[in-house]
mmCIF file with all atom_site columns, C-alpha atoms in Angstrom:
data_model
loop_
_atom_site.group_PDB
_atom_site.id
_atom_site.type_symbol
_atom_site.label_atom_id
_atom_site.label_alt_id
_atom_site.label_comp_id
_atom_site.label_asym_id
_atom_site.label_entity_id
_atom_site.label_seq_id
_atom_site.pdbx_PDB_ins_code
_atom_site.Cartn_x
_atom_site.Cartn_y
_atom_site.Cartn_z
_atom_site.occupancy
_atom_site.B_iso_or_equiv
_atom_site.pdbx_formal_charge
_atom_site.auth_seq_id
_atom_site.auth_comp_id
_atom_site.auth_asym_id
_atom_site.auth_atom_id
_atom_site.pdbx_PDB_model_num
ATOM 1   C CA . UNK D 1 1   ? 95.712  -148.559 104.448 1.00 79.00 ? 1   UNK D CA 1
ATOM 2   C CA . UNK D 1 2   ? 98.111  -147.625 107.221 1.00 87.00 ? 2   UNK D CA 1
ATOM 3   C CA . UNK D 1 3   ? 99.349  -150.191 109.715 1.00 91.00 ? 3   UNK D CA 1
ATOM 4   C CA . UNK D 1 4   ? 98.057  -149.403 113.206 1.00 94.00 ? 4   UNK D CA 1
ATOM 5   C CA . UNK D 1 5   ? 100.749 -149.462 115.900 1.00 95.00 ? 5   UNK D CA 1
ATOM 6   C CA . UNK D 1 6   ? 100.172 -149.002 119.616 1.00 97.00 ? 6   UNK D CA 1
ATOM 7   C CA . UNK D 1 7   ? 102.908 -148.198 122.120 1.00 96.00 ? 7   UNK D CA 1
ATOM 8   C CA . UNK D 1 8   ? 102.161 -148.885 125.795 1.00 98.00 ? 8   UNK D CA 1
ATOM 9   C CA . UNK D 1 9   ? 104.691 -147.626 128.339 1.00 97.00 ? 9   UNK D CA 1
ATOM 10  C CA . UNK D 1 10  ? 104.347 -145.836 131.661 1.00 97.00 ? 10  UNK D CA 1
ATOM 11  C CA . UNK D 1 11  ? 107.240 -143.525 130.726 1.00 95.00 ? 11  UNK D CA 1
ATOM 12  C CA . UNK D 1 12  ? 106.183 -140.503 128.684 1.00 95.00 ? 12  UNK D CA 1
ATOM 13  C CA . UNK D 1 13  ? 109.833 -140.016 127.704 1.00 92.00 ? 13  UNK D CA 1
ATOM 14  C CA . UNK D 1 14  ? 110.048 -143.499 126.193 1.00 91.00 ? 14  UNK D CA 1
ATOM 15  C CA . UNK D 1 15  ? 106.762 -142.945 124.355 1.00 94.00 ? 15  UNK D CA 1
ATOM 16  C CA . UNK D 1 16  ? 108.140 -139.718 122.874 1.00 94.00 ? 16  UNK D CA 1
ATOM 17  C CA . UNK D 1 17  ? 111.377 -141.427 121.814 1.00 90.00 ? 17  UNK D CA 1
ATOM 18  C CA . UNK D 1 18  ? 109.491 -144.317 120.206 1.00 90.00 ? 18  UNK D CA 1
ATOM 19  C CA . UNK D 1 19  ? 107.112 -142.082 118.267 1.00 92.00 ? 19  UNK D CA 1
ATOM 20  C CA . UNK D 1 20  ? 109.930 -139.776 117.169 1.00 91.00 ? 20  UNK D CA 1
ATOM 21  C CA . UNK D 1 21  ? 111.987 -142.772 116.029 1.00 88.00 ? 21  UNK D CA 1
ATOM 22  C CA . UNK D 1 22  ? 109.338 -143.723 113.477 1.00 90.00 ? 22  UNK D CA 1
ATOM 23  C CA . UNK D 1 23  ? 107.808 -140.301 112.783 1.00 92.00 ? 23  UNK D CA 1
ATOM 24  C CA . UNK D 1 24  ? 108.838 -140.419 109.117 1.00 90.00 ? 24  UNK D CA 1
ATOM 25  C CA . UNK D 1 25  ? 106.761 -143.581 108.629 1.00 88.00 ? 25  UNK D CA 1
ATOM 26  C CA . UNK D 1 26  ? 103.769 -141.769 110.130 1.00 92.00 ? 26  UNK D CA 1
ATOM 27  C CA . UNK D 1 27  ? 104.306 -138.776 107.845 1.00 93.00 ? 27  UNK D CA 1
ATOM 28  C CA . UNK D 1 28  ? 104.486 -141.090 104.829 1.00 91.00 ? 28  UNK D CA 1
ATOM 29  C CA . UNK D 1 29  ? 101.145 -142.628 105.825 1.00 91.00 ? 29  UNK D CA 1
ATOM 30  C CA . UNK D 1 30  ? 102.655 -146.096 106.222 1.00 88.00 ? 30  UNK D CA 1
ATOM 31  C CA . UNK D 1 31  ? 101.665 -146.356 109.868 1.00 91.00 ? 31  UNK D CA 1
ATOM 32  C CA . UNK D 1 32  ? 99.326  -144.786 112.396 1.00 95.00 ? 32  UNK D CA 1
ATOM 33  C CA . UNK D 1 33  ? 100.514 -144.595 115.999 1.00 96.00 ? 33  UNK D CA 1
ATOM 34  C CA . UNK D 1 34  ? 98.635  -144.405 119.275 1.00 97.00 ? 34  UNK D CA 1
ATOM 35  C CA . UNK D 1 35  ? 100.354 -144.209 122.639 1.00 98.00 ? 35  UNK D CA 1
ATOM 36  C CA . UNK D 1 36  ? 99.122  -145.197 126.083 1.00 98.00 ? 36  UNK D CA 1
ATOM 37  C CA . UNK D 1 37  ? 100.837 -144.629 129.406 1.00 98.00 ? 37  UNK D CA 1
ATOM 38  C CA . UNK D 1 38  ? 98.255  -146.211 131.714 1.00 98.00 ? 38  UNK D CA 1
ATOM 39  C CA . UNK D 1 39  ? 98.227  -150.008 131.621 1.00 98.00 ? 39  UNK D CA 1
ATOM 40  C CA . UNK D 1 40  ? 94.994  -150.196 133.615 1.00 98.00 ? 40  UNK D CA 1
ATOM 41  C CA . UNK D 1 41  ? 93.129  -148.074 131.068 1.00 97.00 ? 41  UNK D CA 1
ATOM 42  C CA . UNK D 1 42  ? 94.667  -150.074 128.240 1.00 98.00 ? 42  UNK D CA 1
ATOM 43  C CA . UNK D 1 43  ? 93.640  -153.378 129.880 1.00 98.00 ? 43  UNK D CA 1
ATOM 44  C CA . UNK D 1 44  ? 90.048  -152.126 130.067 1.00 98.00 ? 44  UNK D CA 1
ATOM 45  C CA . UNK D 1 45  ? 90.131  -151.228 126.374 1.00 98.00 ? 45  UNK D CA 1
ATOM 46  C CA . UNK D 1 46  ? 91.345  -154.750 125.609 1.00 97.00 ? 46  UNK D CA 1
ATOM 47  C CA . UNK D 1 47  ? 88.660  -156.366 127.781 1.00 97.00 ? 47  UNK D CA 1
ATOM 48  C CA . UNK D 1 48  ? 86.000  -154.250 126.088 1.00 97.00 ? 48  UNK D CA 1
ATOM 49  C CA . UNK D 1 49  ? 87.525  -155.029 122.665 1.00 96.00 ? 49  UNK D CA 1
ATOM 50  C CA . UNK D 1 50  ? 87.495  -151.265 122.163 1.00 97.00 ? 50  UNK D CA 1
ATOM 51  C CA . UNK D 1 51  ? 90.920  -150.849 120.611 1.00 96.00 ? 51  UNK D CA 1
ATOM 52  C CA . UNK D 1 52  ? 92.196  -151.633 117.136 1.00 95.00 ? 52  UNK D CA 1
ATOM 53  C CA . UNK D 1 53  ? 95.824  -152.367 116.353 1.00 96.00 ? 53  UNK D CA 1
ATOM 54  C CA . UNK D 1 54  ? 98.001  -154.464 114.088 1.00 94.00 ? 54  UNK D CA 1
ATOM 55  C CA . UNK D 1 55  ? 101.048 -154.391 116.367 1.00 94.00 ? 55  UNK D CA 1
ATOM 56  C CA . UNK D 1 56  ? 101.296 -153.692 120.085 1.00 97.00 ? 56  UNK D CA 1
ATOM 57  C CA . UNK D 1 57  ? 104.646 -152.697 121.567 1.00 95.00 ? 57  UNK D CA 1
ATOM 58  C CA . UNK D 1 58  ? 104.492 -152.849 125.350 1.00 97.00 ? 58  UNK D CA 1
ATOM 59  C CA . UNK D 1 59  ? 106.796 -152.257 128.273 1.00 96.00 ? 59  UNK D CA 1
ATOM 60  C CA . UNK D 1 60  ? 107.078 -155.113 130.772 1.00 96.00 ? 60  UNK D CA 1
ATOM 61  C CA . UNK D 1 61  ? 107.517 -153.259 134.065 1.00 95.00 ? 61  UNK D CA 1
ATOM 62  C CA . UNK D 1 62  ? 104.502 -151.035 134.626 1.00 96.00 ? 62  UNK D CA 1
ATOM 63  C CA . UNK D 1 63  ? 102.283 -150.342 137.633 1.00 94.00 ? 63  UNK D CA 1
ATOM 64  C CA . UNK D 1 64  ? 98.851  -151.985 137.827 1.00 94.00 ? 64  UNK D CA 1
ATOM 65  C CA . UNK D 1 65  ? 99.243  -154.314 134.815 1.00 97.00 ? 65  UNK D CA 1
ATOM 66  C CA . UNK D 1 66  ? 102.642 -155.515 133.632 1.00 97.00 ? 66  UNK D CA 1
ATOM 67  C CA . UNK D 1 67  ? 103.392 -156.134 129.988 1.00 97.00 ? 67  UNK D CA 1
ATOM 68  C CA . UNK D 1 68  ? 103.136 -159.833 130.809 1.00 97.00 ? 68  UNK D CA 1
ATOM 69  C CA . UNK D 1 69  ? 99.599  -159.231 132.122 1.00 98.00 ? 69  UNK D CA 1
ATOM 70  C CA . UNK D 1 70  ? 98.681  -157.223 129.031 1.00 98.00 ? 70  UNK D CA 1
ATOM 71  C CA . UNK D 1 71  ? 100.013 -159.914 126.686 1.00 98.00 ? 71  UNK D CA 1
ATOM 72  C CA . UNK D 1 72  ? 98.221  -162.713 128.552 1.00 98.00 ? 72  UNK D CA 1
ATOM 73  C CA . UNK D 1 73  ? 94.982  -160.710 128.520 1.00 98.00 ? 73  UNK D CA 1
ATOM 74  C CA . UNK D 1 74  ? 95.240  -159.970 124.792 1.00 98.00 ? 74  UNK D CA 1
ATOM 75  C CA . UNK D 1 75  ? 95.950  -163.622 124.008 1.00 97.00 ? 75  UNK D CA 1
ATOM 76  C CA . UNK D 1 76  ? 92.848  -164.655 125.981 1.00 97.00 ? 76  UNK D CA 1
ATOM 77  C CA . UNK D 1 77  ? 90.577  -162.518 123.774 1.00 97.00 ? 77  UNK D CA 1
ATOM 78  C CA . UNK D 1 78  ? 89.735  -164.005 120.393 1.00 96.00 ? 78  UNK D CA 1
ATOM 79  C CA . UNK D 1 79  ? 89.903  -160.630 118.632 1.00 96.00 ? 79  UNK D CA 1
ATOM 80  C CA . UNK D 1 80  ? 93.557  -160.153 119.635 1.00 96.00 ? 80  UNK D CA 1
ATOM 81  C CA . UNK D 1 81  ? 94.844  -163.708 119.975 1.00 93.00 ? 81  UNK D CA 1
ATOM 82  C CA . UNK D 1 82  ? 96.819  -163.586 116.712 1.00 93.00 ? 82  UNK D CA 1
ATOM 83  C CA . UNK D 1 83  ? 97.971  -159.957 116.800 1.00 95.00 ? 83  UNK D CA 1
ATOM 84  C CA . UNK D 1 84  ? 101.666 -159.148 116.960 1.00 95.00 ? 84  UNK D CA 1
ATOM 85  C CA . UNK D 1 85  ? 102.738 -158.187 120.481 1.00 97.00 ? 85  UNK D CA 1
ATOM 86  C CA . UNK D 1 86  ? 106.319 -157.066 121.037 1.00 95.00 ? 86  UNK D CA 1
ATOM 87  C CA . UNK D 1 87  ? 107.964 -156.358 124.383 1.00 94.00 ? 87  UNK D CA 1
ATOM 88  C CA . UNK D 1 88  ? 110.018 -153.168 124.506 1.00 90.00 ? 88  UNK D CA 1
ATOM 89  C CA . UNK D 1 89  ? 111.806 -153.410 127.814 1.00 87.00 ? 89  UNK D CA 1
ATOM 90  C CA . UNK D 1 90  ? 114.976 -153.262 129.856 1.00 87.00 ? 90  UNK D CA 1
ATOM 91  C CA . UNK D 1 91  ? 114.394 -156.905 130.842 1.00 84.00 ? 91  UNK D CA 1
ATOM 92  C CA . UNK D 1 92  ? 117.067 -158.963 129.099 1.00 82.00 ? 92  UNK D CA 1
ATOM 93  C CA . UNK D 1 93  ? 117.340 -162.143 131.161 1.00 89.00 ? 93  UNK D CA 1
ATOM 94  C CA . UNK D 1 94  ? 116.640 -165.531 129.605 1.00 92.00 ? 94  UNK D CA 1
ATOM 95  C CA . UNK D 1 95  ? 113.993 -166.118 132.278 1.00 94.00 ? 95  UNK D CA 1
ATOM 96  C CA . UNK D 1 96  ? 112.156 -162.911 131.310 1.00 92.00 ? 96  UNK D CA 1
ATOM 97  C CA . UNK D 1 97  ? 112.255 -163.763 127.622 1.00 91.00 ? 97  UNK D CA 1
ATOM 98  C CA . UNK D 1 98  ? 111.165 -167.338 128.314 1.00 93.00 ? 98  UNK D CA 1
ATOM 99  C CA . UNK D 1 99  ? 108.199 -166.114 130.361 1.00 95.00 ? 99  UNK D CA 1
ATOM 100 C CA . UNK D 1 100 ? 107.323 -163.685 127.573 1.00 93.00 ? 100 UNK D CA 1
ATOM 101 C CA . UNK D 1 101 ? 107.429 -166.427 124.973 1.00 94.00 ? 101 UNK D CA 1
ATOM 102 C CA . UNK D 1 102 ? 105.202 -168.652 127.126 1.00 95.00 ? 102 UNK D CA 1
ATOM 103 C CA . UNK D 1 103 ? 102.638 -165.868 127.443 1.00 95.00 ? 103 UNK D CA 1
ATOM 104 C CA . UNK D 1 104 ? 102.612 -165.227 123.712 1.00 95.00 ? 104 UNK D CA 1
ATOM 105 C CA . UNK D 1 105 ? 104.937 -162.336 122.957 1.00 96.00 ? 105 UNK D CA 1
ATOM 106 C CA . UNK D 1 106 ? 105.832 -162.279 119.264 1.00 94.00 ? 106 UNK D CA 1
ATOM 107 C CA . UNK D 1 107 ? 109.199 -160.620 119.857 1.00 91.00 ? 107 UNK D CA 1
ATOM 108 C CA . UNK D 1 108 ? 111.466 -158.680 122.184 1.00 89.00 ? 108 UNK D CA 1
ATOM 109 C CA . UNK D 1 109 ? 113.266 -155.344 121.764 1.00 88.00 ? 109 UNK D CA 1
ATOM 110 C CA . UNK D 1 110 ? 115.508 -153.956 124.478 1.00 85.00 ? 110 UNK D CA 1
ATOM 111 C CA . UNK D 1 111 ? 115.129 -150.295 125.389 1.00 81.00 ? 111 UNK D CA 1
ATOM 112 C CA . UNK D 1 112 ? 118.877 -149.982 125.691 1.00 72.00 ? 112 UNK D CA 1
ATOM 113 C CA . UNK D 1 113 ? 119.155 -150.429 121.922 1.00 71.00 ? 113 UNK D CA 1
ATOM 114 C CA . UNK D 1 114 ? 120.199 -147.331 120.026 1.00 73.00 ? 114 UNK D CA 1
ATOM 115 C CA . UNK D 1 115 ? 117.241 -145.519 118.413 1.00 77.00 ? 115 UNK D CA 1
ATOM 116 C CA . UNK D 1 116 ? 118.374 -146.557 114.916 1.00 81.00 ? 116 UNK D CA 1
ATOM 117 C CA . UNK D 1 117 ? 118.422 -150.222 116.012 1.00 82.00 ? 117 UNK D CA 1
ATOM 118 C CA . UNK D 1 118 ? 114.934 -149.883 117.473 1.00 78.00 ? 118 UNK D CA 1
ATOM 119 C CA . UNK D 1 119 ? 113.736 -148.186 114.294 1.00 82.00 ? 119 UNK D CA 1
ATOM 120 C CA . UNK D 1 120 ? 115.224 -150.939 112.163 1.00 87.00 ? 120 UNK D CA 1
ATOM 121 C CA . UNK D 1 121 ? 113.492 -153.641 114.212 1.00 83.00 ? 121 UNK D CA 1
ATOM 122 C CA . UNK D 1 122 ? 110.173 -151.802 114.137 1.00 82.00 ? 122 UNK D CA 1
ATOM 123 C CA . UNK D 1 123 ? 110.531 -151.225 110.380 1.00 84.00 ? 123 UNK D CA 1
ATOM 124 C CA . UNK D 1 124 ? 111.191 -154.932 109.816 1.00 86.00 ? 124 UNK D CA 1
ATOM 125 C CA . UNK D 1 125 ? 107.954 -155.799 111.603 1.00 84.00 ? 125 UNK D CA 1
ATOM 126 C CA . UNK D 1 126 ? 106.052 -153.216 109.573 1.00 81.00 ? 126 UNK D CA 1
ATOM 127 C CA . UNK D 1 127 ? 107.475 -154.612 106.323 1.00 82.00 ? 127 UNK D CA 1
ATOM 128 C CA . UNK D 1 128 ? 106.052 -158.019 107.228 1.00 84.00 ? 128 UNK D CA 1
ATOM 129 C CA . UNK D 1 129 ? 102.581 -156.485 107.489 1.00 81.00 ? 129 UNK D CA 1
ATOM 130 C CA . UNK D 1 130 ? 102.679 -154.311 104.380 1.00 74.00 ? 130 UNK D CA 1
ATOM 131 C CA . UNK D 1 131 ? 100.568 -155.479 101.477 1.00 66.00 ? 131 UNK D CA 1
ATOM 132 C CA . UNK D 1 132 ? 102.571 -156.799 98.539  1.00 55.00 ? 132 UNK D CA 1
ATOM 133 C CA . UNK D 1 133 ? 103.556 -153.993 96.203  1.00 50.00 ? 133 UNK D CA 1
ATOM 134 C CA . UNK D 1 134 ? 103.518 -151.331 98.918  1.00 50.00 ? 134 UNK D CA 1
ATOM 135 C CA . UNK D 1 135 ? 106.720 -149.435 99.532  1.00 50.00 ? 135 UNK D CA 1
ATOM 136 C CA . UNK D 1 136 ? 108.211 -148.365 102.840 1.00 47.00 ? 136 UNK D CA 1
#
């Protein structure tokens, strides 16, 4: 069964880069990817428990609902409280990371990382979720 990944970012360019970066994993059937660019719509899906995912990668700085808001909301809903939520952001300050940790982010990837670095980090997370004996 494929691992379900969701990318949430208000930049369509970033969403395209992220999905392209891991497109081979999609083609191999290792992961399924959904993308969302509207944090308000995504927040409603969370509140309604109408979205399924194993890992959520979210931007921090978005209109309407920030990635911090999305993480806090997900952690307040029993269905999502233990899901992996990773920030993908340009925010690199210790204060930003500390706030993210307090709110329940599982990890942090900077957007300024080269695509191969981002892919490596995403692949490492996927490997943690793969059933034993599966290959990536």
